Amino acid sequence: MPNHRSGAGDPARTLRLLWRQPDETPRRGPRQGYSLDDIVTAAIELADTDGLDAVTMRAVAQAVGVAPMTLYTYVPGKAELLDLMLDASYARMPRPDRSGEPWRARVAALAEDNRKLFAAHPWAAEVGTGRPPLGPGLMAKYEYELRAFDGTGLDDVQRDAALTYVLDFVRAAARAAAEARLARRESAWSDEQWWAANAPLLARVLDAQRYPTAVRVGAAAGAAQNAAYSPEQAYEFGLARVLDGLGVLVDGA
Amino acid sequence: MPNHRSGAGDPARTLRLLWRQPDETPRRGPRQGYSLDDIVTAAIELADTDGLDAVTMRAVAQAVGVAPMTLYTYVPGKAELLDLMLDASYARMPRPDRSGEPWRARVAALAEDNRKLFAAHPWAAEVGTGRPPLGPGLMAKYEYELRAFDGTGLDDVQRDAALTYVLDFVRAAARAAAEARLARRESAWSDEQWWAANAPLLARVLDAQRYPTAVRVGAAAGAAQNAAYSPEQAYEFGLARVLDGLGVLVDGA
DNA sequence: CAGTACGTTGTACAATGTACGGAGTAATTC
DNA sequence: GAATTACTCCGTACATTGTACAACGTACTG
């Protein structure tokens, strides 16, 4: 399991699972003791509480209450399970009617909805979606989010590109936040310990002659963020820029 | 090795390695047969040609010509090796003088430089940098790239945020491109096969009554990109938006 | 009742990072 | 010079992962 990706395996089988289309041939043998949703729900709970790395086939199986290999009668493999987890999370997102608001507010809300998704399910930002799971959750999400650009005058191609742009931004911000969190948790060195251990060498090596701008700006940014990097502030700054950039496209330069 | 991250281990030791500061106590025993740069270079070559997943300690050791465990006398662990690879790649980036050009051209060039970095070293976009490798390469890069915002009137905090914004965008685009490439390579299903296998079910399930906008926009976008997703076009669209968004900040609304 | 396809599971394997300890070597110390 | 020490190099071993395979039991079909 080199990386966490999605969309391997027989695509038709995956699609049938996503849309919960059972095989039409009558099933012989014993009934399955659990449902696909049981598996997916257990996996999502595991990922929410302990992170994506905790989602091993053995752990999911134990959470459900079956032997590891039993999972393979519900799901072709781990990649498909990730697809199903992602699509289920998409399906559960709230989709209030915002047709009365101006487009800028709608797009900001779109970003916020996705930020909340990644806040509730940090693992969702990590799953690579080279080929996204074309399930009912993603379709409902796509349909809903495209509407945020109603009334902007963008054509269909621009509309898709604009949505992709916003979503990619939020996802990148969520990834950065997750990485920062992970670094803190896993390293066994707190930020203070880290700086205390590094300060002597850094002081010797980062002379302001050689890196004048970097030292000055880095100090100012570090002071403003109370850390070397603040995911929240990066998100806020970035979102304002994203909206401004789309504004130029929409309102004309 | 759950994920590819960087910055674990004793930070002071890592920093000494990054800046090539040898232990000051005189070394006893046999001299090392290779240099740290030999290890790092071999690892980078491996990653460039076969991807980050091919960078196993065993494979790097074989490329260098030593036993796997020998690497641990050069490097504390794999995480530190990734840090060193990343910093070395940063150090090798070109940094031409662009002080004569307007800021927009300089920022566009900055993005392009990073796009080329990720084109040459796709693995660099995958390495998580929760705590970035504070080595000479990153410092030189940071110093140089901050200069792209000279003359914009941004204060130091804004300048750092703007640079982070641009770099995160390029990195996200590179990741998306890498994911798309990986999906194609690993899945053993070509895009045509994938669509052929999925088309029947998709046609049944994606009715235009339920997903009117999605079906229409998806079709238009797919036709315009000759695929469900085009990393290049997403990059071009996004970069224009990034520059416009920064333009609003710089020139005032 | 016989046959067949399916659910469940124990065992097993390959790949990974790296801990551990042994063997050899060179600098330091007596 | 001899003993000690610290270091390089490396063979072995272990835990963890996804999942292939085959055995065994079960419920539906004929």
Coordinates of C-alpha atoms (C1' of nucleotides) in Angstrom, one line a residue:
Chain A
M1 CA 0.0 0.0 0.0
P2 CA 2.4 2.6 -1.2
N3 CA 0.1 5.6 -1.1
H4 CA -3.5 6.4 -0.3
R5 CA -5.1 6.6 -3.7
S6 CA -8.5 5.8 -5.0
G7 CA -9.9 4.3 -8.2
A8 CA -8.0 1.1 -8.8
G9 CA -9.6 -2.2 -9.6
D10 CA -12.4 -3.1 -12.0
P11 CA -14.1 0.2 -12.7
A12 CA -17.5 -1.2 -13.5
R13 CA -17.6 -3.2 -10.3
T14 CA -16.6 -0.1 -8.4
L15 CA -19.3 2.0 -10.0
R16 CA -21.9 -0.7 -9.2
L17 CA -20.8 -0.5 -5.6
L18 CA -20.9 3.3 -5.5
W19 CA -24.5 3.3 -6.8
R20 CA -25.5 0.3 -4.7
Q21 CA -26.6 -1.7 -7.7
P22 CA -26.6 -5.3 -6.7
D23 CA -25.7 -8.1 -9.0
E24 CA -28.8 -9.2 -10.8
T25 CA -28.0 -12.9 -10.7
P26 CA -29.8 -14.5 -7.7
R27 CA -27.4 -15.1 -4.8
R28 CA -26.9 -18.6 -3.5
G29 CA -25.2 -19.5 -0.3
P30 CA -25.4 -17.8 3.0
R31 CA -26.6 -14.2 3.3
Q32 CA -24.0 -11.6 4.2
G33 CA -24.1 -10.8 7.8
Y34 CA -23.4 -7.1 7.3
S35 CA -24.1 -4.5 4.7
L36 CA -21.8 -2.5 2.6
D37 CA -22.8 0.6 4.6
D38 CA -21.7 -1.1 7.8
I39 CA -18.2 -1.5 6.4
V40 CA -18.0 2.0 5.0
T41 CA -19.3 3.5 8.1
A42 CA -16.9 1.6 10.3
A43 CA -14.0 2.7 8.1
I44 CA -15.1 6.3 8.2
E45 CA -15.3 6.3 11.9
L46 CA -11.9 4.8 12.2
A47 CA -10.4 7.3 9.8
D48 CA -12.1 10.2 11.6
T49 CA -10.8 9.3 15.0
D50 CA -7.4 7.8 14.3
G51 CA -6.5 9.0 10.9
L52 CA -6.2 7.4 7.5
D53 CA -3.2 5.3 8.5
A54 CA -5.4 3.6 11.1
V55 CA -7.7 2.4 8.3
T56 CA -6.1 -1.0 7.7
M57 CA -8.2 -3.9 6.5
R58 CA -7.5 -5.7 9.8
A59 CA -8.7 -2.7 11.8
V60 CA -11.8 -2.2 9.8
A61 CA -12.6 -5.9 10.0
Q62 CA -12.2 -5.8 13.8
A63 CA -14.4 -2.8 14.1
V64 CA -17.1 -4.5 12.1
G65 CA -16.7 -7.8 13.9
V66 CA -15.4 -10.1 11.1
A67 CA -12.2 -11.7 10.1
P68 CA -10.0 -9.5 7.8
M69 CA -10.5 -11.5 4.7
T70 CA -14.2 -11.3 5.0
L71 CA -14.1 -7.7 4.0
Y72 CA -13.1 -8.9 0.5
T73 CA -16.6 -10.3 0.0
Y74 CA -18.0 -6.8 0.4
V75 CA -15.3 -4.8 -1.3
P76 CA -12.8 -5.7 -4.0
G77 CA -10.0 -4.0 -2.2
K78 CA -8.8 -1.2 -0.1
A79 CA -8.8 1.4 -3.0
E80 CA -12.5 0.8 -3.6
L81 CA -13.2 1.1 0.1
L82 CA -11.6 4.6 0.1
D83 CA -13.7 5.5 -2.9
L84 CA -16.8 4.5 -1.0
M85 CA -15.8 6.4 2.1
L86 CA -15.2 9.5 0.1
D87 CA -18.4 9.3 -1.8
A88 CA -20.4 8.7 1.4
S89 CA -18.8 11.7 3.0
Y90 CA -19.7 13.8 0.0
A91 CA -23.3 12.5 0.1
R92 CA -23.7 13.6 3.8
M93 CA -22.6 17.3 3.2
P94 CA -25.4 19.9 3.8
R95 CA -26.8 21.6 0.7
P96 CA -28.9 24.6 1.8
D97 CA -30.6 26.7 -0.8
R98 CA -28.5 29.8 -1.3
S99 CA -30.1 31.0 -4.6
G100 CA -31.0 34.4 -3.1
E101 CA -27.4 35.4 -2.2
P102 CA -24.9 37.1 -4.5
W103 CA -22.3 34.8 -6.2
R104 CA -19.5 35.9 -4.0
A105 CA -21.3 34.9 -0.9
R106 CA -22.3 31.6 -2.5
V107 CA -18.7 30.7 -3.5
A108 CA -17.4 31.7 -0.1
A109 CA -20.0 29.4 1.5
L110 CA -19.0 26.7 -0.9
A111 CA -15.5 27.0 0.3
E112 CA -16.6 27.0 3.9
D113 CA -18.7 23.9 3.4
N114 CA -15.7 22.0 2.0
R115 CA -13.4 23.4 4.8
K116 CA -15.9 21.9 7.2
L117 CA -15.9 18.6 5.4
F118 CA -12.1 18.4 5.7
A119 CA -12.3 19.5 9.3
A120 CA -14.7 16.7 10.1
H121 CA -12.9 14.2 7.9
P122 CA -9.2 15.2 7.6
W123 CA -8.4 12.0 5.8
A124 CA -10.6 13.1 2.9
A125 CA -8.0 15.6 1.9
E126 CA -5.3 13.0 1.8
V127 CA -7.1 10.5 -0.5
G128 CA -5.7 11.0 -3.9
T129 CA -8.4 11.2 -6.5
G130 CA -6.7 10.7 -9.8
R131 CA -9.9 9.3 -11.0
P132 CA -12.6 10.6 -8.6
P133 CA -15.3 8.2 -7.4
L134 CA -18.2 9.0 -9.7
G135 CA -20.8 8.0 -7.2
P136 CA -24.1 9.6 -6.1
G137 CA -22.4 11.7 -3.4
L138 CA -19.9 13.3 -5.8
M139 CA -22.6 13.9 -8.4
A140 CA -24.9 15.6 -5.9
K141 CA -22.0 17.7 -4.7
Y142 CA -21.0 18.6 -8.2
E143 CA -24.5 19.5 -9.2
Y144 CA -25.0 21.6 -6.1
E145 CA -21.6 23.4 -6.2
L146 CA -21.9 24.3 -9.8
R147 CA -25.0 26.3 -8.9
A148 CA -22.9 28.6 -6.8
F149 CA -21.8 30.2 -10.1
D150 CA -25.3 30.9 -11.4
G151 CA -25.6 34.4 -12.6
T152 CA -21.9 35.0 -13.0
G153 CA -22.1 34.8 -16.8
L154 CA -19.4 32.2 -16.9
D155 CA -19.8 29.6 -19.7
D156 CA -19.9 26.0 -18.9
V157 CA -16.2 25.3 -19.4
Q158 CA -15.2 28.3 -17.2
R159 CA -17.8 27.3 -14.6
D160 CA -16.2 23.8 -14.2
A161 CA -12.7 25.3 -14.1
A162 CA -13.7 27.9 -11.5
L163 CA -15.2 25.2 -9.3
T164 CA -12.2 23.0 -9.7
Y165 CA -10.0 26.0 -8.8
V166 CA -11.9 26.7 -5.6
L167 CA -12.1 23.1 -4.5
D168 CA -8.4 22.5 -5.2
F169 CA -7.6 25.5 -3.1
V170 CA -9.6 24.3 -0.1
R171 CA -8.2 20.8 -0.5
A172 CA -4.6 22.1 -0.6
A173 CA -5.3 24.2 2.5
A174 CA -6.7 21.2 4.3
R175 CA -3.7 19.1 3.4
A176 CA -1.4 21.7 4.7
A177 CA -3.3 21.9 7.9
A178 CA -3.2 18.1 8.2
E179 CA 0.5 18.0 7.5
A180 CA 1.2 20.6 10.1
R181 CA -0.9 18.7 12.7
L182 CA 0.7 15.4 11.8
A183 CA 4.2 16.9 12.1
R184 CA 3.4 18.1 15.6
R185 CA 1.9 14.9 16.7
E186 CA 4.3 12.4 15.2
S187 CA 7.6 14.2 15.7
A188 CA 7.6 13.8 19.5
W189 CA 9.2 17.3 19.6
S190 CA 7.0 20.2 20.5
D191 CA 7.4 23.4 18.7
E192 CA 9.3 24.9 21.6
Q193 CA 11.7 21.9 21.9
W194 CA 12.2 22.1 18.2
W195 CA 13.1 25.7 18.2
A196 CA 15.3 25.3 21.3
A197 CA 17.2 22.5 19.7
N198 CA 17.6 24.3 16.4
A199 CA 18.1 27.9 17.5
P200 CA 21.9 27.7 18.1
L201 CA 22.8 26.3 14.7
L202 CA 20.2 28.4 12.9
A203 CA 21.6 31.5 14.5
R204 CA 25.0 30.6 13.3
V205 CA 23.9 29.7 9.8
L206 CA 21.2 32.2 8.9
D207 CA 23.2 35.3 8.7
A208 CA 21.3 38.4 7.7
Q209 CA 24.0 39.3 5.2
R210 CA 23.3 36.3 3.1
Y211 CA 19.6 36.1 3.5
P212 CA 18.5 39.6 4.3
T213 CA 14.9 39.4 3.0
A214 CA 14.3 35.9 4.2
V215 CA 15.5 36.6 7.8
R216 CA 13.4 39.8 8.0
V217 CA 10.3 38.5 6.4
G218 CA 10.5 35.1 8.2
A219 CA 10.7 36.8 11.5
A220 CA 7.8 39.1 10.8
A221 CA 5.6 36.3 9.5
G222 CA 6.6 34.0 12.4
A223 CA 5.7 36.7 14.9
A224 CA 2.4 37.5 13.2
Q225 CA 1.4 33.8 13.2
N226 CA 2.9 32.7 16.5
A227 CA 4.5 29.9 14.5
A228 CA 6.5 29.3 11.4
Y229 CA 3.3 28.4 9.6
S230 CA -0.4 29.0 10.4
P231 CA -2.9 27.0 8.3
E232 CA -5.8 29.1 9.4
Q233 CA -4.2 32.4 8.3
A234 CA -3.0 30.9 5.1
Y235 CA -6.6 29.8 4.4
E236 CA -8.1 33.2 5.1
F237 CA -5.5 35.0 3.0
G238 CA -5.9 32.5 0.2
L239 CA -9.6 32.5 0.2
A240 CA -9.7 36.3 -0.2
R241 CA -7.3 36.0 -3.1
V242 CA -9.4 33.3 -4.7
L243 CA -12.5 35.3 -4.5
D244 CA -10.8 38.4 -5.8
G245 CA -9.3 36.4 -8.7
L246 CA -12.7 35.0 -9.7
G247 CA -14.1 38.5 -9.3
V248 CA -11.8 39.8 -12.0
L249 CA -13.0 37.1 -14.3
V250 CA -16.6 37.6 -13.5
D251 CA -16.9 41.3 -13.4
G252 CA -14.4 41.9 -16.2
A253 CA -11.0 43.6 -15.7
Chain B
M1 CA 6.1 3.9 6.4
P2 CA 2.6 5.1 6.4
N3 CA 3.0 8.2 4.4
H4 CA 5.8 10.2 2.8
R5 CA 6.5 12.9 5.2
S6 CA 9.5 14.9 6.2
G7 CA 11.0 16.2 9.4
A8 CA 10.9 13.4 11.9
G9 CA 13.9 12.4 14.0
D10 CA 16.3 14.5 16.0
P11 CA 15.9 18.0 14.6
A12 CA 19.4 19.2 15.5
R13 CA 21.0 16.3 13.8
T14 CA 18.8 16.8 10.7
L15 CA 19.8 20.5 10.6
R16 CA 23.5 19.6 10.9
L17 CA 23.1 17.3 7.9
L18 CA 21.2 19.8 5.9
W19 CA 24.0 22.4 6.3
R20 CA 26.7 19.8 6.0
Q21 CA 28.2 20.6 9.4
P22 CA 30.3 17.6 10.4
D23 CA 30.5 16.5 14.0
E24 CA 33.4 18.4 15.5
T25 CA 34.7 15.4 17.6
P26 CA 37.4 13.7 15.6
R27 CA 36.1 10.5 13.9
R28 CA 37.7 7.2 14.8
G29 CA 37.4 4.0 12.8
P30 CA 37.4 3.6 9.1
R31 CA 36.5 6.5 6.8
Q32 CA 33.1 6.3 5.1
G33 CA 33.4 5.0 1.6
Y34 CA 30.8 7.4 0.2
S35 CA 29.6 10.9 0.9
L36 CA 26.2 12.1 2.0
D37 CA 25.8 13.7 -1.4
D38 CA 26.3 10.3 -3.1
I39 CA 23.4 8.9 -1.1
V40 CA 21.2 11.9 -1.7
T41 CA 22.0 12.0 -5.4
A42 CA 21.3 8.4 -5.8
A43 CA 18.0 8.7 -4.0
I44 CA 16.9 11.7 -6.2
E45 CA 17.8 9.8 -9.4
L46 CA 15.7 6.9 -8.2
A47 CA 12.8 9.1 -7.4
D48 CA 13.0 11.0 -10.6
T49 CA 13.0 7.9 -12.8
D50 CA 10.8 5.5 -10.8
G51 CA 8.8 7.6 -8.4
L52 CA 8.8 8.1 -4.7
D53 CA 7.5 4.7 -4.0
A54 CA 10.7 3.3 -5.6
V55 CA 12.8 5.1 -3.0
T56 CA 13.2 2.3 -0.5
M57 CA 16.2 2.1 1.7
R58 CA 17.1 -1.2 0.0
A59 CA 16.8 0.3 -3.4
V60 CA 18.9 3.4 -2.5
A61 CA 21.5 1.2 -0.9
Q62 CA 21.7 -1.0 -4.0
A63 CA 22.0 2.1 -6.2
V64 CA 24.9 3.4 -4.1
G65 CA 26.5 0.0 -3.8
V66 CA 26.2 -0.8 -0.1
A67 CA 24.1 -2.9 2.1
P68 CA 20.8 -1.5 3.2
M69 CA 21.8 -1.0 6.8
T70 CA 24.9 1.0 5.8
L71 CA 22.7 3.9 4.8
Y72 CA 21.9 4.4 8.5
T73 CA 25.5 5.5 9.1
Y74 CA 25.0 8.4 6.7
V75 CA 21.4 9.3 7.5
P76 CA 19.3 8.8 10.7
G77 CA 16.3 7.5 8.7
K78 CA 14.2 7.7 5.7
A79 CA 12.4 10.9 6.7
E80 CA 15.8 12.8 6.9
L81 CA 16.8 11.4 3.5
L82 CA 13.6 12.9 2.1
D83 CA 14.4 16.2 3.7
L84 CA 17.9 16.2 2.2
M85 CA 16.5 15.3 -1.3
L86 CA 14.0 18.1 -1.1
D87 CA 16.6 20.7 0.0
A88 CA 19.0 19.6 -2.6
S89 CA 16.4 20.0 -5.3
Y90 CA 15.6 23.5 -4.1
A91 CA 19.3 24.3 -4.1
R92 CA 19.6 23.4 -7.8
M93 CA 16.8 25.6 -9.0
P94 CA 17.9 28.4 -11.3
R95 CA 17.6 31.9 -9.9
P96 CA 18.1 34.5 -12.7
D97 CA 18.0 38.2 -11.9
R98 CA 14.5 39.5 -12.8
S99 CA 14.7 42.7 -11.0
G100 CA 13.9 44.7 -14.1
E101 CA 10.6 43.1 -14.8
P102 CA 7.2 44.1 -13.4
W103 CA 6.0 42.2 -10.4
R104 CA 3.3 40.3 -12.3
A105 CA 5.9 38.9 -14.7
R106 CA 8.2 38.0 -11.8
V107 CA 5.5 36.2 -9.9
A108 CA 4.4 34.3 -13.1
A109 CA 8.1 33.3 -13.6
L110 CA 8.2 32.2 -10.0
A111 CA 5.3 29.9 -10.5
E112 CA 6.8 28.7 -13.7
D113 CA 10.1 27.9 -12.0
N114 CA 8.3 25.8 -9.4
R115 CA 6.2 24.1 -12.1
K116 CA 9.4 23.1 -13.7
L117 CA 10.8 21.8 -10.5
F118 CA 7.8 19.5 -10.0
A119 CA 8.0 18.5 -13.7
A120 CA 11.6 17.4 -13.2
H121 CA 11.0 16.0 -9.8
P122 CA 7.3 14.9 -9.5
W123 CA 8.0 13.3 -6.1
A124 CA 8.8 16.7 -4.6
A125 CA 5.2 17.6 -4.7
E126 CA 4.3 14.5 -2.8
V127 CA 6.6 14.9 0.1
G128 CA 4.7 16.3 3.0
T129 CA 6.4 19.3 4.5
G130 CA 4.7 19.7 7.8
R131 CA 8.0 21.1 9.1
P132 CA 9.9 22.1 6.0
P133 CA 13.6 21.3 5.7
L134 CA 15.3 24.5 6.9
G135 CA 18.4 23.9 4.8
P136 CA 20.5 26.0 2.5
G137 CA 18.4 25.1 -0.5
L138 CA 15.1 26.2 1.0
M139 CA 16.7 29.4 2.4
A140 CA 18.1 30.4 -0.9
K141 CA 14.8 29.6 -2.5
Y142 CA 12.8 31.6 0.0
E143 CA 15.2 34.6 -0.2
Y144 CA 15.0 34.6 -3.9
E145 CA 11.3 34.1 -4.3
L146 CA 10.4 36.8 -1.7
R147 CA 12.1 39.3 -4.0
A148 CA 9.5 38.7 -6.7
F149 CA 7.2 40.9 -4.6
D150 CA 9.6 43.8 -4.5
G151 CA 7.9 47.0 -5.4
T152 CA 4.4 45.7 -4.7
G153 CA 4.0 47.7 -1.5
L154 CA 3.1 44.6 0.4
D155 CA 4.3 44.5 4.0
D156 CA 6.4 41.6 5.2
V157 CA 3.6 39.6 6.6
Q158 CA 1.6 40.0 3.4
R159 CA 4.6 39.2 1.3
D160 CA 5.1 35.9 3.1
A161 CA 1.5 35.0 2.8
A162 CA 1.4 35.9 -0.9
L163 CA 4.4 33.7 -1.6
T164 CA 2.9 30.8 0.4
Y165 CA -0.3 31.3 -1.6
V166 CA 1.5 31.0 -5.0
L167 CA 3.7 28.1 -3.9
D168 CA 0.7 26.2 -2.5
F169 CA -1.1 26.7 -5.7
V170 CA 1.7 25.3 -7.9
R171 CA 2.2 22.4 -5.5
A172 CA -1.4 21.5 -5.5
A173 CA -1.5 21.6 -9.3
A174 CA 1.6 19.4 -9.5
R175 CA 0.0 17.0 -7.1
A176 CA -3.2 16.8 -9.1
A177 CA -1.1 16.2 -12.3
A178 CA 0.9 13.5 -10.5
E179 CA -2.3 11.8 -9.3
A180 CA -3.8 11.9 -12.7
R181 CA -0.6 10.4 -14.2
L182 CA -0.5 7.7 -11.5
A183 CA -4.1 6.8 -11.9
R184 CA -3.5 6.2 -15.6
R185 CA -0.4 4.2 -15.1
E186 CA -1.4 2.1 -12.2
S187 CA -4.9 1.3 -13.0
A188 CA -4.2 -0.9 -16.0
W189 CA -7.3 0.6 -17.5
S190 CA -6.8 3.1 -20.2
D191 CA -9.1 6.1 -20.3
E192 CA -11.0 4.6 -23.2
Q193 CA -11.4 1.2 -21.5
W194 CA -12.5 3.0 -18.3
W195 CA -15.2 5.0 -20.1
A196 CA -16.2 2.0 -22.2
A197 CA -16.6 -0.1 -19.1
N198 CA -18.5 2.6 -17.2
A199 CA -20.6 4.2 -19.9
P200 CA -23.6 1.8 -19.7
L201 CA -24.1 2.2 -16.0
L202 CA -23.3 5.9 -16.0
A203 CA -25.9 6.4 -18.8
R204 CA -28.5 4.7 -16.7
V205 CA -27.7 6.4 -13.5
L206 CA -26.8 10.0 -14.5
D207 CA -30.2 11.2 -15.7
A208 CA -30.3 14.8 -16.8
Q209 CA -33.5 15.3 -14.7
R210 CA -31.7 14.8 -11.5
Y211 CA -28.3 16.3 -12.3
P212 CA -29.1 18.8 -15.1
T213 CA -26.2 21.2 -14.4
A214 CA -23.7 18.5 -13.7
V215 CA -24.4 16.5 -16.8
R216 CA -24.4 19.6 -19.1
V217 CA -21.3 21.2 -17.6
G218 CA -19.5 17.9 -17.2
A219 CA -20.0 17.2 -20.9
A220 CA -18.8 20.6 -21.9
A221 CA -15.8 20.5 -19.7
G222 CA -14.9 17.0 -20.8
A223 CA -15.2 17.9 -24.5
A224 CA -13.0 21.0 -24.0
Q225 CA -10.3 19.1 -22.2
N226 CA -10.5 15.8 -24.1
A227 CA -10.7 14.2 -20.7
A228 CA -12.5 14.3 -17.4
Y229 CA -9.7 16.4 -16.0
S230 CA -6.8 18.2 -17.6
P231 CA -4.0 19.2 -15.2
E232 CA -2.5 21.6 -17.7
Q233 CA -5.7 23.6 -18.3
A234 CA -6.4 23.6 -14.6
Y235 CA -3.0 25.1 -14.0
E236 CA -3.3 27.8 -16.7
F237 CA -6.8 28.8 -15.5
G238 CA -5.7 28.8 -11.9
L239 CA -2.5 30.8 -12.4
A240 CA -4.4 33.5 -14.2
R241 CA -6.8 33.7 -11.2
V242 CA -3.9 33.7 -8.7
L243 CA -2.3 36.6 -10.5
D244 CA -5.5 38.5 -10.7
G245 CA -6.2 37.9 -7.1
L246 CA -2.8 39.2 -6.1
G247 CA -3.3 42.1 -8.4
V248 CA -6.4 43.2 -6.5
L249 CA -4.4 43.2 -3.3
V250 CA -1.4 45.0 -4.8
D251 CA -3.1 47.6 -6.9
G252 CA -6.0 48.1 -4.6
A253 CA -9.6 47.3 -5.3
Chain C
dC1 C1' -31.6 -35.1 -2.2
dA2 C1' -27.6 -33.7 -5.1
dG3 C1' -25.0 -30.0 -6.9
dT4 C1' -23.3 -25.6 -7.0
dA5 C1' -22.1 -21.1 -6.0
dC6 C1' -21.2 -18.3 -2.3
dG7 C1' -19.8 -16.5 2.7
dT8 C1' -16.3 -16.9 6.1
dT9 C1' -11.9 -17.5 7.7
dG10 C1' -6.8 -19.4 8.8
dT11 C1' -2.7 -19.5 6.8
dA12 C1' 0.8 -17.6 4.1
dC13 C1' 3.7 -14.4 1.4
dA14 C1' 6.1 -10.4 -0.3
dA15 C1' 7.6 -5.7 0.7
dT16 C1' 8.8 -2.2 4.0
dG17 C1' 11.6 0.5 7.7
dT18 C1' 14.8 -0.3 11.0
dA19 C1' 16.5 -2.4 15.8
dC20 C1' 20.2 -5.3 17.2
dG21 C1' 24.6 -7.2 17.4
dG22 C1' 28.9 -9.0 15.5
dA23 C1' 33.2 -8.3 12.9
dG24 C1' 36.7 -5.5 11.4
dT25 C1' 39.4 -1.0 11.5
dA26 C1' 41.6 3.1 12.8
dA27 C1' 42.5 6.7 16.1
dT28 C1' 43.5 7.6 21.0
dT29 C1' 45.5 6.5 25.4
dC30 C1' 48.5 4.1 28.4
Chain D
dG1 C1' 53.9 -1.2 21.3
dA2 C1' 49.4 -2.6 23.6
dA3 C1' 44.9 -1.8 25.0
dT4 C1' 40.9 0.7 24.5
dT5 C1' 37.5 2.9 22.1
dA6 C1' 34.6 4.6 18.6
dC7 C1' 33.3 4.0 14.2
dT8 C1' 31.9 1.6 9.5
dC9 C1' 29.7 -2.1 7.4
dC10 C1' 26.4 -5.5 7.2
dG11 C1' 23.5 -10.2 8.1
dT12 C1' 19.7 -11.3 10.5
dA13 C1' 15.3 -10.6 12.3
dC14 C1' 10.8 -8.5 13.4
dA15 C1' 6.5 -6.1 13.0
dT16 C1' 3.2 -4.3 9.8
dT17 C1' 0.8 -3.9 5.5
dG18 C1' -2.5 -5.7 1.5
dT19 C1' -4.3 -9.7 -0.2
dA20 C1' -3.9 -14.6 -2.8
dC21 C1' -5.3 -19.2 -1.8
dA22 C1' -7.8 -23.0 -0.3
dA23 C1' -10.7 -25.3 3.1
dC24 C1' -15.1 -25.6 5.1
dG25 C1' -19.8 -24.8 5.8
dT26 C1' -24.3 -23.0 4.1
dA27 C1' -28.4 -22.0 1.5
dC28 C1' -30.5 -21.9 -2.9
dT29 C1' -31.4 -24.5 -7.5
dG30 C1' -32.6 -28.4 -10.0

